[in-house]
Every structure is written in C-alpha cells, then in structure tokens.
Coordinates of C-alpha atoms in Angstrom, one line a residue:
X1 CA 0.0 0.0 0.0
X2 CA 1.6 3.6 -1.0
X3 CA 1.3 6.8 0.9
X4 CA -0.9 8.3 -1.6
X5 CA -3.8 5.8 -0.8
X6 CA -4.1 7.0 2.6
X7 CA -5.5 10.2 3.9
X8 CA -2.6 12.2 4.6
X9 CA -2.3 15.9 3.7
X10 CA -0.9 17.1 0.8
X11 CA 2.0 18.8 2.9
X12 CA 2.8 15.4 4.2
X13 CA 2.7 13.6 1.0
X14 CA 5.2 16.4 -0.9
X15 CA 7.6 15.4 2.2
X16 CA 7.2 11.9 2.0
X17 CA 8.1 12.4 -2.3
X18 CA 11.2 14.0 -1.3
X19 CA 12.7 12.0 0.9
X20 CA 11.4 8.6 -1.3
X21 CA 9.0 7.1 0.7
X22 CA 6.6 5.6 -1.8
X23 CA 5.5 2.2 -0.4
X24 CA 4.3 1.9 3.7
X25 CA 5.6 -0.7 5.8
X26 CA 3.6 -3.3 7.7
X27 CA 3.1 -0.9 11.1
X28 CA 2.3 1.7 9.2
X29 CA -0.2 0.3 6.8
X30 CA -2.0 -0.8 9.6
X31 CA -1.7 2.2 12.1
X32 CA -1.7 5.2 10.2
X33 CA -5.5 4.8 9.2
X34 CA -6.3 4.0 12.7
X35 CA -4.6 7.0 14.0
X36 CA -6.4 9.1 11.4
X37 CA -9.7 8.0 13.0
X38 CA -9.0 8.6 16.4
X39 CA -8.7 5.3 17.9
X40 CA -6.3 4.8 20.6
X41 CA -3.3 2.0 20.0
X42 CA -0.7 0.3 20.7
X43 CA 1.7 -0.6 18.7
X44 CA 4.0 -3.9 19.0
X45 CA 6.9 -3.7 16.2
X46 CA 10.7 -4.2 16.7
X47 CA 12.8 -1.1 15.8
X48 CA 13.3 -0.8 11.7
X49 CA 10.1 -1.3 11.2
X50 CA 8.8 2.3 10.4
X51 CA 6.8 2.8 13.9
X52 CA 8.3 6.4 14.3
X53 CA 6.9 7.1 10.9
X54 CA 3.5 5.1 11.6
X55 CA 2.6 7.7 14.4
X56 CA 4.2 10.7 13.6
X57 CA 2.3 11.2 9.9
X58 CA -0.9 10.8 10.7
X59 CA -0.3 13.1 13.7
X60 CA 1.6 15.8 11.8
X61 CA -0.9 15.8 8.8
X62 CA -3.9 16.3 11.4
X63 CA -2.3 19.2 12.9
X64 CA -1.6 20.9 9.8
X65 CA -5.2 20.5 8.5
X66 CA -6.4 22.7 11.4
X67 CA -8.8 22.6 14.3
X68 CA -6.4 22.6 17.0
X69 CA -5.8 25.0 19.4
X70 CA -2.7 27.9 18.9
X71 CA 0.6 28.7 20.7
X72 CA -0.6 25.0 22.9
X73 CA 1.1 22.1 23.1
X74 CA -0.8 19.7 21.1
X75 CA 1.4 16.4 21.3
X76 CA 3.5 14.8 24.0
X77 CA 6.1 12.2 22.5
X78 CA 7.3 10.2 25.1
X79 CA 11.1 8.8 24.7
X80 CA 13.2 7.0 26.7
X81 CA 16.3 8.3 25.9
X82 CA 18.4 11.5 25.2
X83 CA 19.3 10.2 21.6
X84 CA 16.1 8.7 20.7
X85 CA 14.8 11.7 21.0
X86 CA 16.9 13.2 18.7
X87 CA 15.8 10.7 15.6
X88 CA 12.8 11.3 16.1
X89 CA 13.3 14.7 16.2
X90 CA 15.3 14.2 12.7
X91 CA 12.3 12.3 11.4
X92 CA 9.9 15.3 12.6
X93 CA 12.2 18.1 10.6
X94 CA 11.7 15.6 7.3
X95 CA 8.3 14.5 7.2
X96 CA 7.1 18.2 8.3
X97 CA 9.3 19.8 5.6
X98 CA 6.3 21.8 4.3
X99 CA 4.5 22.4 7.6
X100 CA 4.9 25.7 8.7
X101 CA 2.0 26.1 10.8
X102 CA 3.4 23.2 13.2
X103 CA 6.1 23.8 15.7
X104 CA 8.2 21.5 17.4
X105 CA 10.6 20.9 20.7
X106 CA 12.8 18.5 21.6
X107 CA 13.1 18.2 25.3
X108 CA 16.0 16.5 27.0
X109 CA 18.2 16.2 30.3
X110 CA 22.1 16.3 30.2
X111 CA 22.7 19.8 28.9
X112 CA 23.6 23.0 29.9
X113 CA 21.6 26.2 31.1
X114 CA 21.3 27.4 27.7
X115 CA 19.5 24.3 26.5
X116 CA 17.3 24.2 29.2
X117 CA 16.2 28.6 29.0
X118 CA 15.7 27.4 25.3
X119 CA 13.5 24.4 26.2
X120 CA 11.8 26.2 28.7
X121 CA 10.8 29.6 25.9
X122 CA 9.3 26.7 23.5
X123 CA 6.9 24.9 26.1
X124 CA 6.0 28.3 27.5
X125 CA 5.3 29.3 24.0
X126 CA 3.3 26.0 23.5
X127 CA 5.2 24.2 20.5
X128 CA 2.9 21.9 18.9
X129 CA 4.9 18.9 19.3
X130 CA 7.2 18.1 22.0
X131 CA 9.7 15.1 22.2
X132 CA 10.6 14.4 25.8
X133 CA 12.4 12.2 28.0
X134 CA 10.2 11.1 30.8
X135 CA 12.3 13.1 33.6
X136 CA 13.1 16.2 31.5
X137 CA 9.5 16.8 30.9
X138 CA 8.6 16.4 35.0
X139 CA 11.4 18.8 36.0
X140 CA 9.9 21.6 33.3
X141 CA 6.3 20.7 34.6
X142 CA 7.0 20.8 38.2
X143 CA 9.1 24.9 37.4
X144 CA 5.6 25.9 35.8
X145 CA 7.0 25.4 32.3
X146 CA 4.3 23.3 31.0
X147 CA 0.8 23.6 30.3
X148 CA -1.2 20.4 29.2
X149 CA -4.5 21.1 29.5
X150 CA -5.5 21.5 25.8
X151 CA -2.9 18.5 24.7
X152 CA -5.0 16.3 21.8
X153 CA -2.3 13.3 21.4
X154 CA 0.3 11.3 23.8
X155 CA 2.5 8.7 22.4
X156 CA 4.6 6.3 24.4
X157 CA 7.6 5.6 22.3
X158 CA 9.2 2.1 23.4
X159 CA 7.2 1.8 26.0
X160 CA 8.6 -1.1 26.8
X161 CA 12.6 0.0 27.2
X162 CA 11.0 3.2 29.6
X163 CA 9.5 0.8 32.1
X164 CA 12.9 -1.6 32.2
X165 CA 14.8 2.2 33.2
X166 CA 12.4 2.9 35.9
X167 CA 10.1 5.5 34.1
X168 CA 7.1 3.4 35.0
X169 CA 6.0 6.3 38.0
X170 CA 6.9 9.7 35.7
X171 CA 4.9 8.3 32.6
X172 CA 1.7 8.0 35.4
X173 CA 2.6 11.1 37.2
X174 CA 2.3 13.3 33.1
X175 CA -0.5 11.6 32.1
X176 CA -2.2 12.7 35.5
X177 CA -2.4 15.9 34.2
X178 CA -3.8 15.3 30.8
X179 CA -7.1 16.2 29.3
X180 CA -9.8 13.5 29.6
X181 CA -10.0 13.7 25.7
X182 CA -7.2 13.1 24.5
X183 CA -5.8 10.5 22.0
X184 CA -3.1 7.5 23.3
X185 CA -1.0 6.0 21.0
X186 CA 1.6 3.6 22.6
X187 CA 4.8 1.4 20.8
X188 CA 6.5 -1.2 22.5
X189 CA 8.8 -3.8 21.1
X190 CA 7.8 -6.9 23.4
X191 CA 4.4 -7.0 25.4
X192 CA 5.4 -8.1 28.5
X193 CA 2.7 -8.3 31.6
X194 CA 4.0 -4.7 32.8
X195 CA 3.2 -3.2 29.3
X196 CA 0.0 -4.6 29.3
X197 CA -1.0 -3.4 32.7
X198 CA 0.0 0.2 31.6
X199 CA -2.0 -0.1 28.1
X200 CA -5.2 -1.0 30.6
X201 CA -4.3 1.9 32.5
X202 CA -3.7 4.6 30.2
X203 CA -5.7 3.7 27.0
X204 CA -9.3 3.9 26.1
X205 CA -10.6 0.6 24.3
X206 CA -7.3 0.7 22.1
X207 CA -7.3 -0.7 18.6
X208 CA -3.8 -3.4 18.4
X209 CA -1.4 -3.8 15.7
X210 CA 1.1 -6.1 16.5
X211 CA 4.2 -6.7 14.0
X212 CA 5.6 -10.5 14.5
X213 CA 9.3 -10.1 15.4
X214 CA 11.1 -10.8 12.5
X215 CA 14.4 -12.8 12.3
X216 CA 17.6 -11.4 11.7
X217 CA 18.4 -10.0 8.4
X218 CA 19.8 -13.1 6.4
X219 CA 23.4 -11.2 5.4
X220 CA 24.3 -11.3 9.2
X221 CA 26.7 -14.1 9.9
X222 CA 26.0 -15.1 13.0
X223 CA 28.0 -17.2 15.3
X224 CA 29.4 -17.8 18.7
X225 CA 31.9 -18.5 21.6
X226 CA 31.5 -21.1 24.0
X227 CA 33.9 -19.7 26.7
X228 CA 34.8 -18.6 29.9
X229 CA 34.5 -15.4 31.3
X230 CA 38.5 -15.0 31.5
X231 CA 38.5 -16.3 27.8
X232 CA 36.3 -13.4 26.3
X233 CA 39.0 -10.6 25.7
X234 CA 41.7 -13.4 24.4
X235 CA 39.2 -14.0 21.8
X236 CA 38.7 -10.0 21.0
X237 CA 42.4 -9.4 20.9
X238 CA 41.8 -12.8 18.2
X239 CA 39.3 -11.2 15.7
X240 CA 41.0 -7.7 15.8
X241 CA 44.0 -9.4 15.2
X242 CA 42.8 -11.1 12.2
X243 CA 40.7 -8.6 10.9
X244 CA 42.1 -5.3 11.7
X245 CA 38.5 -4.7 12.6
X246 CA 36.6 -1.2 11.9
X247 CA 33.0 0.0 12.5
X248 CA 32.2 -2.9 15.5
X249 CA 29.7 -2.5 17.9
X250 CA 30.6 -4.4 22.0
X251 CA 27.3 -5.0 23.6
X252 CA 27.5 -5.3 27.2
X253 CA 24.1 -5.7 29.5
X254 CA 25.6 -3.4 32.3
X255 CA 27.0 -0.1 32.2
X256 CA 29.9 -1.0 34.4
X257 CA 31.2 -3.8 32.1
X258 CA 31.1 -1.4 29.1
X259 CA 33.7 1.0 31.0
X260 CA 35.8 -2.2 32.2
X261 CA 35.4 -3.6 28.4
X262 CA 36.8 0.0 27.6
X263 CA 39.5 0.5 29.7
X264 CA 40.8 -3.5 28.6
X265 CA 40.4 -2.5 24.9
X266 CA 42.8 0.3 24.9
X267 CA 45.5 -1.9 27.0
X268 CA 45.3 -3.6 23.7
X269 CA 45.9 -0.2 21.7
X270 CA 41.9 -1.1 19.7
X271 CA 40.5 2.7 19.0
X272 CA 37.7 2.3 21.0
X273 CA 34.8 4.7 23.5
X274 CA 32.4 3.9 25.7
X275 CA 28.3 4.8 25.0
X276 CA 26.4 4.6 29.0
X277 CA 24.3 6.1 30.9
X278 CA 26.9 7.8 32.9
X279 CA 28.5 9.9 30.3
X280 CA 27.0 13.6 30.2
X281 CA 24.6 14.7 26.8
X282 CA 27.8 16.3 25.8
X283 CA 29.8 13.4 26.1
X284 CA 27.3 10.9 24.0
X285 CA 26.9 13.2 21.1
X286 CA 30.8 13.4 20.7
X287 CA 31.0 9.7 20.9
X288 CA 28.5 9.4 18.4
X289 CA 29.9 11.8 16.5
X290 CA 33.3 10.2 16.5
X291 CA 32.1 6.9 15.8
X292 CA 29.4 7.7 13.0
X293 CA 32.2 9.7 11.1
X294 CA 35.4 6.9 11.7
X295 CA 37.5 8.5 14.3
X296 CA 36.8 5.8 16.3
X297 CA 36.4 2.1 15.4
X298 CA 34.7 0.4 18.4
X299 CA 32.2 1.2 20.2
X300 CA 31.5 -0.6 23.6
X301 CA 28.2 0.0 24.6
X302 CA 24.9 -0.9 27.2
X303 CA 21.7 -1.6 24.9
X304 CA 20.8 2.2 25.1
X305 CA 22.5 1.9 21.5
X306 CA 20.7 -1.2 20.5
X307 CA 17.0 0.8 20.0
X308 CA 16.9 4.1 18.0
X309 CA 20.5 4.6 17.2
X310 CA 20.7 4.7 13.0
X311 CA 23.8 3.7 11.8
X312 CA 23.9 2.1 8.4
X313 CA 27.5 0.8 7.6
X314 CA 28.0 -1.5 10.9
X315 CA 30.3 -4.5 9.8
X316 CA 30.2 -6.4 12.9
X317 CA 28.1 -6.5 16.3
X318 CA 30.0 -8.4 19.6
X319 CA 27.4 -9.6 21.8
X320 CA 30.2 -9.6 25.2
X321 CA 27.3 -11.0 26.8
X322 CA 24.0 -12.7 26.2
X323 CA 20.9 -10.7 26.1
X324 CA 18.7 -12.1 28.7
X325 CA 15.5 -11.9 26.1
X326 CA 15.8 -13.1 22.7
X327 CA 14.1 -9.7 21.0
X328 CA 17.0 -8.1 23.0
X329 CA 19.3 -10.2 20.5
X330 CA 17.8 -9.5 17.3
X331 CA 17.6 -5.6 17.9
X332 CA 21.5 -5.8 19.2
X333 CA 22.5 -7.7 15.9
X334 CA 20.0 -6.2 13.4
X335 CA 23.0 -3.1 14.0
X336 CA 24.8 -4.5 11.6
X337 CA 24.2 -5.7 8.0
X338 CA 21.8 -2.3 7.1
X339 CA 21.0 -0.8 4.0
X340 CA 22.1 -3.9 1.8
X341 CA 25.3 -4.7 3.1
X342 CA 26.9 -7.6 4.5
X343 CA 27.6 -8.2 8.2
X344 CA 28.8 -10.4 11.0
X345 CA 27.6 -11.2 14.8
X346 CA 29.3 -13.0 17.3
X347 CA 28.6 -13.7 20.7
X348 CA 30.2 -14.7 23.3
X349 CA 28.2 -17.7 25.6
X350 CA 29.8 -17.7 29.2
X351 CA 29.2 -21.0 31.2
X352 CA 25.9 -19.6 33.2
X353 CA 24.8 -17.4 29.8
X354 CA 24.3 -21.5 27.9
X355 CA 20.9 -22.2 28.9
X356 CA 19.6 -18.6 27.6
X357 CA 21.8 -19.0 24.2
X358 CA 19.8 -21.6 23.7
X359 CA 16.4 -20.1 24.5
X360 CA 17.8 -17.6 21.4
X361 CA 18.2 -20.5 18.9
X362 CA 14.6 -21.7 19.8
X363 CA 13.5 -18.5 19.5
X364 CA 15.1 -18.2 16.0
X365 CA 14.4 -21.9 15.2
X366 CA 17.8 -22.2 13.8
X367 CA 21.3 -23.5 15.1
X368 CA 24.0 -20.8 15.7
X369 CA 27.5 -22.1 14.2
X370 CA 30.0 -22.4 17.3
X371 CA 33.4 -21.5 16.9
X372 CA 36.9 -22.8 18.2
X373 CA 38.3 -21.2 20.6
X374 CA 41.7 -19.0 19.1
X375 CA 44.9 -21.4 19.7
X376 CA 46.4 -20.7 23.3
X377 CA 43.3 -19.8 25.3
X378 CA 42.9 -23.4 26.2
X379 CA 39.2 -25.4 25.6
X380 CA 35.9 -23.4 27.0
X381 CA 32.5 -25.4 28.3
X382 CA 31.0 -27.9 26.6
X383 CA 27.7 -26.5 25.1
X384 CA 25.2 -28.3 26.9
X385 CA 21.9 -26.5 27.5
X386 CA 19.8 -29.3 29.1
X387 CA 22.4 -29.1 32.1
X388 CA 21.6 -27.2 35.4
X389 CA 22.4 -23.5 34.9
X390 CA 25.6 -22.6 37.6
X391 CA 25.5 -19.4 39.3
X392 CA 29.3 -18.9 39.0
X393 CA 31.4 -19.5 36.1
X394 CA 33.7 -22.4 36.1
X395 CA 37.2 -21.1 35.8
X396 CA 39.2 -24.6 36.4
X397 CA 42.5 -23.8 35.7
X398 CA 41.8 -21.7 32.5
X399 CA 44.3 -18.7 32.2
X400 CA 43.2 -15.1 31.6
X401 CA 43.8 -13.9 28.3
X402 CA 43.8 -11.6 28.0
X403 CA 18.4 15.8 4.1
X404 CA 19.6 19.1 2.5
X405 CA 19.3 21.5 0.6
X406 CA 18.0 21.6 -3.2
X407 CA 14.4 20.6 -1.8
X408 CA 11.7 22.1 -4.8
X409 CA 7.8 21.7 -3.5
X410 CA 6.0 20.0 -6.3
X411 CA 3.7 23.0 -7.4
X412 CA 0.7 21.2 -9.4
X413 CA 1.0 17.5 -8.6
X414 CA -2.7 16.7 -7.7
X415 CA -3.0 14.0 -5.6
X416 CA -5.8 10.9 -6.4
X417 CA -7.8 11.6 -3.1
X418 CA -7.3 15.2 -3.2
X419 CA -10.9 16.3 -4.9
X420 CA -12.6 14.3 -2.0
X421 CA -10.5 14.3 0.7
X422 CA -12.7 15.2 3.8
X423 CA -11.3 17.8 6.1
X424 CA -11.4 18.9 9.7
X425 CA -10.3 16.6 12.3
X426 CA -11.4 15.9 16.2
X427 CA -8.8 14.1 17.4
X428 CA -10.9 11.7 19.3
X429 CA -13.0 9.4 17.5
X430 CA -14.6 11.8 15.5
X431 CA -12.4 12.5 12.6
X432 CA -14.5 12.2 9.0
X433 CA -10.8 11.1 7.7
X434 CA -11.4 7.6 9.3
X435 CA -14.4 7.0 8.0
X436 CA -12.8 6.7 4.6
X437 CA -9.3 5.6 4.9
X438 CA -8.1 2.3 3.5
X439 CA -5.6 0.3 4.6
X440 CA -7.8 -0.7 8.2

C-alpha cells in the first residue's frame, strides 16, 4: 500500500516524495488509518520497522489540516532516551518539511543552562509537538513550564525500554495531568505483563497492531563463543587481530562492564569509546559523532544503543554477553548488516549465559554455528543447554587472556484523493478522515 492511498495531507505527502518514501511498511499500513480515525493503539513492532513514521504522519498531517488549538502544546512524545529523541526529532524536521503552521521541541536532560532557557521559551510558547524524556519533561512541569491542558495526542515511544529504566511512576505522574480527551497512542517492542498493565491503565478501548518479530536480516553471519569469562578478551584481541576490525559495535548488559570492556580495549591499543548512561549529553553526542564519522572504530556500549540509534554501515556486532531476552538479540545484531550490506555477529556464551543462548536458537528456530576457541586460550565449556544452569562461572585452571538542501515543492502534482479528501479533524473518534481511509 503507497502513501498516496491514505488520507494524509498534501503537505505530508510532498515530504514523504522527497525523501522517497513511496511504499508503507507493515506498522504503518495498519496504524496510520487508525490514527487518522481517532482510535487509541498500541503498537508492538521491533525497531526498523517504520513505527516512528506510523505515528508521527498521521499526527503531523492532522495538525496541519487545522482545528487545533494555537501557541498550545498539542502532542507529548514520550522517549526513553536523550538520543532517541533526537531521531525522532530528525524524522519530525523531514516529514514536516512543508508544515509551517506546526512547531516542534525536543526536550531532554544532560545539557547546559542554555538548552534548558531554550527548552523552557518553546513549552512556554506552546510548541505543537514536543519530544521528551520522561524526567526532562517532570522537571519543566513541576518549574511551571508546561501547560497540558488542551494537549489532543500522547505517544509512548518504546514503552517497553522506559519501564525496564524505571520510568514506570513519571509516565503516570504526566498523564495525571492530561485532558480527559485526548488520544493514546503507545509502541512497544515486546508485550510483556507490565506493558499490558500500563496499556489497561492509560488507553481507552485501544485498537492493536502487532508486528511479529522478524528474524535477523539473512546477510548477518551469525555465530558464537563457547567460553569462559576470562577467555572473552583473548578471543577480541583474536578477531581484531585477524581482521584489523573497523565499524564494530561491544554489547555489554551493564554499564559498568562497558567501561571495564573500555578501559581493557585500549591496553590492547583497539580505537575504541564507551556509550552509557553515565557519560554527560555532551559526552554521548561526541562519541557518536566520532564513531558515526570513523574517528573511532569500536564502540562498547549498554543496549541504550541497540534501540533508535541509526547507523547504516556497521560491519560487525560483539554480543560480550548474552541478552537475557531473545528480541533483546535481534535488535542488538540487526546493528549490523543495514542498507544492503553484509555483516557479522558474534557472541560470546559464558558457562551460566548457555541455557539462555539456547532459548535464542529456539526463538530463531535455527542453530548458531560455534566456533573454536583461538589457539592458546585453552578449551571453554561444553555447550550443553539441558544441564543445570551454575550461578558462578567455572574457571578450572583456565588462564586469563587476556536531508539538505535543493528541496523544490511539487507545485501542481494533484493528488488521487485530493478532490474528495474530507477535512477537519477531532482528534478523538470523530475525525471524518477515518471513515474513509483504506488500509484498516
């Protein structure tokens, strides 16, 4: 189903031209008329899938037709993190190209006192959209900055990755204050029991689109390490070794691995920087920076970069430790082999990390291809998942090894639906423009 069979504004659809988007995705085929009518949802797709698109256009074309109230805040975006945010900040600039009665903020801790005076002007001034981090939004709300009393949509962005960081109380404590009509639109990756409880909470008889998981891209190479814990960084100093490696992402579970993984790594003389929580705004974006543009080659990071970060020319992932859920795996991996290229994931399976490896093959219905161990590191743990899972690894003896410019508006293209198009919108459960839209 293209964009032009949908009811989207003109404005949108000129945007959506330039940047190439002809054809919708799965999520959004099925959300975006559902959004158009009104109906709260929630959303179950892995990231890649197009979800940021699938709520934001429908959204952005109802504000631009009109009806909604000026210089107010007319839609919460609700993201976990500093640089999710920023995407879809990045995705609001493009698909709003040709929007200039609709204003937006990005709203986000870890700055200085400029950012915040400037943050602070825009929700006083009532931008129309604001993209917010659960506990930057609560600060600005509880200085006076923030009035949402006339607010017409909330969406949950990764709902599930804000409840695993403890934003499970803020998200409650905003959507206190909202106005009884209002629209709810919430994304998640899994659907765990918590997620549900929070869709019964905050939705209103939600409409559900749920996007099987889908398996890793087939270019990824994936295969694995049986080893000890001591053996992991022999068997990095192995691949780099071999491969004078560039452009890898280290996946580590806890933030305090990723700076010992760090500080290791450059005892080997491997161009590498950390990505956790701990690091300042200023500090990430230069990391990021670095990284996207090849001054570094590694980066070790917690699975704050496995969600929302787009990087395209990732040649290999390291899983350093096994992701306890097996989605967790697939978003870590799907880093790599992007945009048509090849790439290469390898994880490494500890002793006590077996049993859950194995929960990831099931999941995938395939068997992962496990290495030998690089000469001198001595043999690792047999690869038995039926056996009792040990609390400690078994060391035994085993040594330590260690979009711009030249944009041109398309002045006459008519769209198909444009002579019948209804107008006006009520942006709960009134809107003509669902009546009519295909693609439910």
């Amino acid at each position: 189903m293209t964009f032009e069979e949908t009811y989207l504004n003109d404005n949108i659809l000129d945007a959506l031209y330039d940047m190439h988007f002809e054809e919708m995705t799965p999520i959004q085929e099925h959300c975006i008329p559902k959004i158009l009518d009104g109906s709260d949802l929630i959303g179950v797709a892995q990231t890649g899938t197009g979800k940021t698109a699938a709520y934001l256009l429908p959204i952005l074309s109802m504000l631009d037709d009109g009806g909604f109230p000026k210089d107010a805040i007319n839609c919460i975006v609700m993201s976990p993190t500093r640089e999710l945010a920023q995407q879809i900040d990045q995705s609001m600039q493009g698909f709003g190209y040709y929007l200039d009665s609709v204003s937006s903020a990005v709203v986000y801790g870890g700055n200085d006192g400029s950012r915040f005076d400037q943050e602070t002007k825009a929700l006083k001034m009532g931008a129309d959209v604001v993209i917010a981090t659960p506990g930057r939004l609560l600060s600005h709300i509880r200085m006076g900055h923030v009035d949402l009393s006339k607010l017409s949509f909330f969406v949950l962005d990764e709902a599930d990755r804000m409840l695993d960081m403890g934003f499970s109380d803020d998200i409650l404590n905003i959507a206190k204050l909202l106005p009884q009509n209002h629209q709810t639109i919430m994304f998640s990756a899994t659907m765990p029991d918590k997620i549900q409880q929070l869709a019964r909470t905050l939705l209103n008889n939600p409409a559900e689109v749920k996007i099987a998981v889908s398996k890793p891209a087939e270019k990824i190479q994936q295969s694995a390490y049986v080893c000890y814990e001591p053996q992991k960084l022999g068997i990095i100093r192995s691949l780099f070794k071999a491969g004078e490696l560039q452009r890898v992402i280290i996946f580590s579970g806890k933030k305090d691995k990723v700076k010992d993984i760090t500080r290791e790594l450059r005892h080997m003389k491997i161009n590498c920087a950390p990505m956790h929580s701990d690091l300042s705004q200023a500090e990430r974006d230069d990391v990021m920076y670095r990284f996207k543009s090849g001054q570094v080659d590694v980066l070790v990071a917690t699975d704050i970069v496995a969600r929302g970060i787009d990087i395209d020319d990732i040649l290999m992932v390291i899983n350093y430790d096994v992701p306890r859920d097996a989605e967790d795996y697939v978003h870590r991996i799907g880093r790599t082999a992007r945009a048509q290229r090849d790439g290469v994931a390898i994880t490494f399976v500890s002793e006590q990390d077996i049993r859950y490896f194995s929960d990831i093959e099931r999941f995938l219905a395939e068997t992962i291809t496990k290495n030998p161990l690089p000469e001198g590191l001595g043999e690792g743990p047999a690869y038995n998942p039926t056996a009792p899972r040990k609390s400690s690894p078994g060391r035994g003896g085993r040594s330590r090894n260690g979009k711009s410019g030249g944009k041109q508006h398309r002045g006459g293209r008519r769209h198909k639906h444009s002579s019948n198009k209804p107008q006006g919108n009520n942006p709960k459960g009134n809107n003509p423009k669902g009546n009519t839209a295909k693609g439910n």
